[in-house]
Amino acid sequence: MLVTESTLRTFTQNIFLAMGCSNEHAVLAADVLLLSDLRGIDSHGVARLTGYIRLWEKQRINPTPNIQIVHETPTTATIDGDAGLGLVVAPFAMQVAIKKAELYGSGWVAVRNSNHFGIAGYHALMAVQKDMIGFAMTNASPLVAPTFSNERMLGTNPMCYAFPAGKYPPVIVDMATSAAANGKLEIAQRSGKQVPEGWIQDQQGNYTTDPHALKSGGSLLPLGSDRDHGSHKGFGLGATVDILSAVLSGANYGPWVPPFVSFLEPPADPVGSGIGHFLGAMRVDGFRPVNEFKDHLDNWVSRFKSASAINPDEKVIIPGEPEYQAELDRRKNGIPVVDAVVKDLNELAEKMKVAPLTPSAP
C-alpha cells in the first residue's frame, strides 16, 4: 500500500497520543519513525509501532517521562530517561549535547533508563543541522553472540557518525555492529524469504539461513560473521557501543539489556536502568572554518564517487546516499507499507480507537 508522508505522520501521532503522550512528544516520536520510513529503513519505522504499544501495555514504557540531567560537567552529561520512549529521550539528550557544543566546542551525553530510540541517524543529523559532526549509538536487546560463542551477549548496537557537506547531502555512516540488523530478519520473516549465510547461527553455532532461527535459540553474528572474516572487529565495535551507552551511563549492558519484545520479561537481576544511549556533537569550526570543511568534504565525495568501478553498473556508493535518494523519492511519490505491516497497524488502530491507515495518493 502506498501512503503519503502526511497521512502516515498523522496516523503515527494519533497512536502515540492514544498511548498518553503529550502532543509535543507524539509529534517528535512520529517524526523519528517517519524519517526512518522516508529514508527506506522500513525495519525501524512505523512497523515498530506495535512493539512500542506492547511495551507500554506491560508498563515498561512511560508515556509521560520526567527526563532529567542527573550528572553534568560543562561538556558532558548523564541523563535519566524515566523509562520514556527512546524516540523522545534521545533527541532531548542530543539537544543537550548540541547546546554544550555551542558553548564549549563539543558535547557528550550518556543516557540510561530509556527504550528503543529508532534510527541512530535521526539523532546524529540533529547536530549536522547546526554545522556540527553528530554521533549517536545505543545498546539493544541481547541477540548477538561474541566471536567463538553461541550465547547472546550483545545487541545489534548501532552506531552513527554524520558529517555536514556543502553541495552534497551529509555523509552518514549509520550501521549495526552485527552482520545484519534484527529488523532485516523481521522483513525476511514477513516476506517468507531466507537470509544470507553469515547473518545467523543456530543454537549449536552452525550457520543457518532461516530468519526464524532466533526463536529457537539461535543468535545473530557480529559484523564480519566469523573470525576469518573479521567478526572480532564487529564484536569490538558492539562492545564499544555497549560500554559507552550503558556501562558509562548506568543502563543495563550485555545480557542484562531488557528485550524489545514484550512477551519476554527483563532479566530478574538488572545491573542498571533500562537501555542506554550515547550521543555527541562537535563543532566543525572548532577545527577549521565550516565552509572550508564542507568544500573539502564535497571534494572527498566527488573523488570517491568517481573511483574506478569493477562493474560499470555498480558505482561507489557514499555512506547515506541510498537513504537520501529514497527520501527524495518517498517524499514525492509516497511511502510503501507492506500488507503485513498495514494489517498490524490497523489492528492496533482498532485497539487504540484511532482512524485506520488507508491508501493515499501523493
mmCIF file with all atom_site columns, N, CA, C and O in Angstrom, residues 44 120 138 144 155-160 173-184 220-224 234 237-238 241:
data_model
loop_
_atom_site.group_PDB
_atom_site.id
_atom_site.type_symbol
_atom_site.label_atom_id
_atom_site.label_alt_id
_atom_site.label_comp_id
_atom_site.label_asym_id
_atom_site.label_entity_id
_atom_site.label_seq_id
_atom_site.pdbx_PDB_ins_code
_atom_site.Cartn_x
_atom_site.Cartn_y
_atom_site.Cartn_z
_atom_site.occupancy
_atom_site.B_iso_or_equiv
_atom_site.pdbx_formal_charge
_atom_site.auth_seq_id
_atom_site.auth_comp_id
_atom_site.auth_asym_id
_atom_site.auth_atom_id
_atom_site.pdbx_PDB_model_num
ATOM 1   N N  . HIS A 1 44  ? 12.723 0.095   10.932 1.00 0.00 ? 44  HIS A N  1
ATOM 2   C CA . HIS A 1 44  ? 12.738 0.909   12.138 1.00 0.00 ? 44  HIS A CA 1
ATOM 3   C C  . HIS A 1 44  ? 11.692 2.024   12.111 1.00 0.00 ? 44  HIS A C  1
ATOM 4   O O  . HIS A 1 44  ? 11.721 2.926   12.956 1.00 0.00 ? 44  HIS A O  1
ATOM 5   N N  . ALA A 1 120 ? 19.543 5.576   14.509 1.00 0.00 ? 120 ALA A N  1
ATOM 6   C CA . ALA A 1 120 ? 20.579 6.440   15.092 1.00 0.00 ? 120 ALA A CA 1
ATOM 7   C C  . ALA A 1 120 ? 20.781 7.691   14.242 1.00 0.00 ? 120 ALA A C  1
ATOM 8   O O  . ALA A 1 120 ? 21.104 8.765   14.759 1.00 0.00 ? 120 ALA A O  1
ATOM 9   N N  . THR A 1 138 ? 23.489 3.259   20.496 1.00 0.00 ? 138 THR A N  1
ATOM 10  C CA . THR A 1 138 ? 22.630 2.702   21.542 1.00 0.00 ? 138 THR A CA 1
ATOM 11  C C  . THR A 1 138 ? 22.906 1.217   21.693 1.00 0.00 ? 138 THR A C  1
ATOM 12  O O  . THR A 1 138 ? 23.240 0.537   20.721 1.00 0.00 ? 138 THR A O  1
ATOM 13  N N  . VAL A 1 144 ? 23.106 -10.971 19.811 1.00 0.00 ? 144 VAL A N  1
ATOM 14  C CA . VAL A 1 144 ? 24.350 -11.211 19.080 1.00 0.00 ? 144 VAL A CA 1
ATOM 15  C C  . VAL A 1 144 ? 25.331 -11.980 19.957 1.00 0.00 ? 144 VAL A C  1
ATOM 16  O O  . VAL A 1 144 ? 25.574 -11.609 21.116 1.00 0.00 ? 144 VAL A O  1
ATOM 17  N N  . GLY A 1 155 ? 23.566 -6.566  21.884 1.00 0.00 ? 155 GLY A N  1
ATOM 18  C CA . GLY A 1 155 ? 22.537 -6.204  20.925 1.00 0.00 ? 155 GLY A CA 1
ATOM 19  C C  . GLY A 1 155 ? 23.147 -5.956  19.557 1.00 0.00 ? 155 GLY A C  1
ATOM 20  O O  . GLY A 1 155 ? 24.359 -6.103  19.356 1.00 0.00 ? 155 GLY A O  1
ATOM 21  N N  . THR A 1 156 ? 22.308 -5.574  18.615 1.00 0.00 ? 156 THR A N  1
ATOM 22  C CA . THR A 1 156 ? 22.831 -5.181  17.302 1.00 0.00 ? 156 THR A CA 1
ATOM 23  C C  . THR A 1 156 ? 23.601 -3.867  17.399 1.00 0.00 ? 156 THR A C  1
ATOM 24  O O  . THR A 1 156 ? 24.359 -3.517  16.497 1.00 0.00 ? 156 THR A O  1
ATOM 25  N N  . ASN A 1 157 ? 23.417 -3.137  18.495 1.00 0.00 ? 157 ASN A N  1
ATOM 26  C CA . ASN A 1 157 ? 24.223 -1.996  18.921 1.00 0.00 ? 157 ASN A CA 1
ATOM 27  C C  . ASN A 1 157 ? 24.679 -1.077  17.785 1.00 0.00 ? 157 ASN A C  1
ATOM 28  O O  . ASN A 1 157 ? 25.864 -0.997  17.465 1.00 0.00 ? 157 ASN A O  1
ATOM 29  N N  . PRO A 1 158 ? 23.737 -0.353  17.174 1.00 0.00 ? 158 PRO A N  1
ATOM 30  C CA . PRO A 1 158 ? 24.080 0.519   16.051 1.00 0.00 ? 158 PRO A CA 1
ATOM 31  C C  . PRO A 1 158 ? 24.886 1.744   16.479 1.00 0.00 ? 158 PRO A C  1
ATOM 32  O O  . PRO A 1 158 ? 24.770 2.223   17.612 1.00 0.00 ? 158 PRO A O  1
ATOM 33  N N  . MET A 1 159 ? 25.675 2.243   15.543 1.00 0.00 ? 159 MET A N  1
ATOM 34  C CA . MET A 1 159 ? 26.419 3.487   15.749 1.00 0.00 ? 159 MET A CA 1
ATOM 35  C C  . MET A 1 159 ? 26.286 4.329   14.492 1.00 0.00 ? 159 MET A C  1
ATOM 36  O O  . MET A 1 159 ? 26.213 3.806   13.380 1.00 0.00 ? 159 MET A O  1
ATOM 37  N N  . CYS A 1 160 ? 26.248 5.632   14.684 1.00 0.00 ? 160 CYS A N  1
ATOM 38  C CA . CYS A 1 160 ? 26.104 6.543   13.548 1.00 0.00 ? 160 CYS A CA 1
ATOM 39  C C  . CYS A 1 160 ? 27.040 7.727   13.708 1.00 0.00 ? 160 CYS A C  1
ATOM 40  O O  . CYS A 1 160 ? 27.170 8.294   14.798 1.00 0.00 ? 160 CYS A O  1
ATOM 41  N N  . VAL A 1 173 ? 27.259 7.610   8.232  1.00 0.00 ? 173 VAL A N  1
ATOM 42  C CA . VAL A 1 173 ? 27.626 6.212   8.448  1.00 0.00 ? 173 VAL A CA 1
ATOM 43  C C  . VAL A 1 173 ? 26.739 5.704   9.579  1.00 0.00 ? 173 VAL A C  1
ATOM 44  O O  . VAL A 1 173 ? 26.976 6.000   10.747 1.00 0.00 ? 173 VAL A O  1
ATOM 45  N N  . ASP A 1 174 ? 25.701 4.978   9.244  1.00 0.00 ? 174 ASP A N  1
ATOM 46  C CA . ASP A 1 174 ? 24.693 4.522   10.210 1.00 0.00 ? 174 ASP A CA 1
ATOM 47  C C  . ASP A 1 174 ? 24.570 3.011   10.053 1.00 0.00 ? 174 ASP A C  1
ATOM 48  O O  . ASP A 1 174 ? 24.057 2.531   9.047  1.00 0.00 ? 174 ASP A O  1
ATOM 49  N N  . MET A 1 175 ? 25.048 2.270   11.022 1.00 0.00 ? 175 MET A N  1
ATOM 50  C CA . MET A 1 175 ? 25.113 0.813   10.818 1.00 0.00 ? 175 MET A CA 1
ATOM 51  C C  . MET A 1 175 ? 24.979 0.047   12.128 1.00 0.00 ? 175 MET A C  1
ATOM 52  O O  . MET A 1 175 ? 25.348 0.545   13.202 1.00 0.00 ? 175 MET A O  1
ATOM 53  N N  . ALA A 1 176 ? 24.463 -1.159  12.018 1.00 0.00 ? 176 ALA A N  1
ATOM 54  C CA . ALA A 1 176 ? 24.514 -2.090  13.133 1.00 0.00 ? 176 ALA A CA 1
ATOM 55  C C  . ALA A 1 176 ? 25.932 -2.638  13.233 1.00 0.00 ? 176 ALA A C  1
ATOM 56  O O  . ALA A 1 176 ? 26.669 -2.679  12.248 1.00 0.00 ? 176 ALA A O  1
ATOM 57  N N  . THR A 1 177 ? 26.315 -3.038  14.432 1.00 0.00 ? 177 THR A N  1
ATOM 58  C CA . THR A 1 177 ? 27.624 -3.665  14.598 1.00 0.00 ? 177 THR A CA 1
ATOM 59  C C  . THR A 1 177 ? 27.517 -5.181  14.523 1.00 0.00 ? 177 THR A C  1
ATOM 60  O O  . THR A 1 177 ? 28.495 -5.889  14.719 1.00 0.00 ? 177 THR A O  1
ATOM 61  N N  . SER A 1 178 ? 26.327 -5.679  14.211 1.00 0.00 ? 178 SER A N  1
ATOM 62  C CA . SER A 1 178 ? 26.118 -7.096  13.904 1.00 0.00 ? 178 SER A CA 1
ATOM 63  C C  . SER A 1 178 ? 26.151 -7.270  12.395 1.00 0.00 ? 178 SER A C  1
ATOM 64  O O  . SER A 1 178 ? 26.115 -6.290  11.643 1.00 0.00 ? 178 SER A O  1
ATOM 65  N N  . ALA A 1 179 ? 26.207 -8.519  11.938 1.00 0.00 ? 179 ALA A N  1
ATOM 66  C CA . ALA A 1 179 ? 26.249 -8.773  10.496 1.00 0.00 ? 179 ALA A CA 1
ATOM 67  C C  . ALA A 1 179 ? 25.004 -8.236  9.807  1.00 0.00 ? 179 ALA A C  1
ATOM 68  O O  . ALA A 1 179 ? 25.046 -7.844  8.638  1.00 0.00 ? 179 ALA A O  1
ATOM 69  N N  . ALA A 1 180 ? 23.890 -8.210  10.526 1.00 0.00 ? 180 ALA A N  1
ATOM 70  C CA . ALA A 1 180 ? 22.650 -7.641  9.993  1.00 0.00 ? 180 ALA A CA 1
ATOM 71  C C  . ALA A 1 180 ? 21.805 -7.147  11.154 1.00 0.00 ? 180 ALA A C  1
ATOM 72  O O  . ALA A 1 180 ? 21.889 -7.680  12.265 1.00 0.00 ? 180 ALA A O  1
ATOM 73  N N  . ALA A 1 181 ? 21.014 -6.127  10.911 1.00 0.00 ? 181 ALA A N  1
ATOM 74  C CA . ALA A 1 181 ? 20.099 -5.623  11.941 1.00 0.00 ? 181 ALA A CA 1
ATOM 75  C C  . ALA A 1 181 ? 18.945 -6.604  12.110 1.00 0.00 ? 181 ALA A C  1
ATOM 76  O O  . ALA A 1 181 ? 18.514 -7.254  11.150 1.00 0.00 ? 181 ALA A O  1
ATOM 77  N N  . ASN A 1 182 ? 18.411 -6.711  13.325 1.00 0.00 ? 182 ASN A N  1
ATOM 78  C CA . ASN A 1 182 ? 17.290 -7.613  13.576 1.00 0.00 ? 182 ASN A CA 1
ATOM 79  C C  . ASN A 1 182 ? 16.085 -7.245  12.720 1.00 0.00 ? 182 ASN A C  1
ATOM 80  O O  . ASN A 1 182 ? 15.319 -8.121  12.303 1.00 0.00 ? 182 ASN A O  1
ATOM 81  N N  . GLY A 1 183 ? 15.922 -5.959  12.422 1.00 0.00 ? 183 GLY A N  1
ATOM 82  C CA . GLY A 1 183 ? 14.797 -5.540  11.585 1.00 0.00 ? 183 GLY A CA 1
ATOM 83  C C  . GLY A 1 183 ? 14.810 -6.189  10.212 1.00 0.00 ? 183 GLY A C  1
ATOM 84  O O  . GLY A 1 183 ? 13.758 -6.440  9.621  1.00 0.00 ? 183 GLY A O  1
ATOM 85  N N  . LYS A 1 184 ? 16.008 -6.467  9.696  1.00 0.00 ? 184 LYS A N  1
ATOM 86  C CA . LYS A 1 184 ? 16.092 -7.127  8.392  1.00 0.00 ? 184 LYS A CA 1
ATOM 87  C C  . LYS A 1 184 ? 15.596 -8.563  8.473  1.00 0.00 ? 184 LYS A C  1
ATOM 88  O O  . LYS A 1 184 ? 15.042 -9.098  7.512  1.00 0.00 ? 184 LYS A O  1
ATOM 89  N N  . LEU A 1 220 ? 22.284 -13.821 16.361 1.00 0.00 ? 220 LEU A N  1
ATOM 90  C CA . LEU A 1 220 ? 22.889 -13.054 15.288 1.00 0.00 ? 220 LEU A CA 1
ATOM 91  C C  . LEU A 1 220 ? 24.404 -13.092 15.440 1.00 0.00 ? 220 LEU A C  1
ATOM 92  O O  . LEU A 1 220 ? 24.933 -13.319 16.538 1.00 0.00 ? 220 LEU A O  1
ATOM 93  N N  . LEU A 1 221 ? 25.104 -12.877 14.336 1.00 0.00 ? 221 LEU A N  1
ATOM 94  C CA . LEU A 1 221 ? 26.562 -12.867 14.355 1.00 0.00 ? 221 LEU A CA 1
ATOM 95  C C  . LEU A 1 221 ? 27.094 -11.442 14.306 1.00 0.00 ? 221 LEU A C  1
ATOM 96  O O  . LEU A 1 221 ? 26.447 -10.553 13.751 1.00 0.00 ? 221 LEU A O  1
ATOM 97  N N  . PRO A 1 222 ? 28.269 -11.201 14.872 1.00 0.00 ? 222 PRO A N  1
ATOM 98  C CA . PRO A 1 222 ? 28.855 -9.860  14.787 1.00 0.00 ? 222 PRO A CA 1
ATOM 99  C C  . PRO A 1 222 ? 29.198 -9.502  13.345 1.00 0.00 ? 222 PRO A C  1
ATOM 100 O O  . PRO A 1 222 ? 29.319 -10.386 12.489 1.00 0.00 ? 222 PRO A O  1
ATOM 101 N N  . LEU A 1 223 ? 29.360 -8.224  13.076 1.00 0.00 ? 223 LEU A N  1
ATOM 102 C CA . LEU A 1 223 ? 29.834 -7.769  11.772 1.00 0.00 ? 223 LEU A CA 1
ATOM 103 C C  . LEU A 1 223 ? 31.119 -8.515  11.436 1.00 0.00 ? 223 LEU A C  1
ATOM 104 O O  . LEU A 1 223 ? 32.048 -8.545  12.238 1.00 0.00 ? 223 LEU A O  1
ATOM 105 N N  . GLY A 1 224 ? 31.153 -9.123  10.253 1.00 0.00 ? 224 GLY A N  1
ATOM 106 C CA . GLY A 1 224 ? 32.285 -9.959  9.870  1.00 0.00 ? 224 GLY A CA 1
ATOM 107 C C  . GLY A 1 224 ? 31.939 -11.432 9.873  1.00 0.00 ? 224 GLY A C  1
ATOM 108 O O  . GLY A 1 224 ? 32.632 -12.235 9.238  1.00 0.00 ? 224 GLY A O  1
ATOM 109 N N  . GLY A 1 234 ? 33.833 -6.725  14.540 1.00 0.00 ? 234 GLY A N  1
ATOM 110 C CA . GLY A 1 234 ? 32.432 -6.419  14.808 1.00 0.00 ? 234 GLY A CA 1
ATOM 111 C C  . GLY A 1 234 ? 32.102 -6.545  16.279 1.00 0.00 ? 234 GLY A C  1
ATOM 112 O O  . GLY A 1 234 ? 31.361 -5.728  16.842 1.00 0.00 ? 234 GLY A O  1
ATOM 113 N N  . LEU A 1 237 ? 33.426 -3.473  17.997 1.00 0.00 ? 237 LEU A N  1
ATOM 114 C CA . LEU A 1 237 ? 32.575 -2.302  17.784 1.00 0.00 ? 237 LEU A CA 1
ATOM 115 C C  . LEU A 1 237 ? 31.314 -2.379  18.644 1.00 0.00 ? 237 LEU A C  1
ATOM 116 O O  . LEU A 1 237 ? 30.904 -1.395  19.268 1.00 0.00 ? 237 LEU A O  1
ATOM 117 N N  . GLY A 1 238 ? 30.688 -3.562  18.679 1.00 0.00 ? 238 GLY A N  1
ATOM 118 C CA . GLY A 1 238 ? 29.491 -3.741  19.501 1.00 0.00 ? 238 GLY A CA 1
ATOM 119 C C  . GLY A 1 238 ? 29.784 -3.541  20.975 1.00 0.00 ? 238 GLY A C  1
ATOM 120 O O  . GLY A 1 238 ? 28.984 -2.962  21.715 1.00 0.00 ? 238 GLY A O  1
ATOM 121 N N  . VAL A 1 241 ? 30.059 0.229   21.739 1.00 0.00 ? 241 VAL A N  1
ATOM 122 C CA . VAL A 1 241 ? 28.733 0.841   21.878 1.00 0.00 ? 241 VAL A CA 1
ATOM 123 C C  . VAL A 1 241 ? 28.118 0.503   23.232 1.00 0.00 ? 241 VAL A C  1
ATOM 124 O O  . VAL A 1 241 ? 27.549 1.365   23.911 1.00 0.00 ? 241 VAL A O  1
#
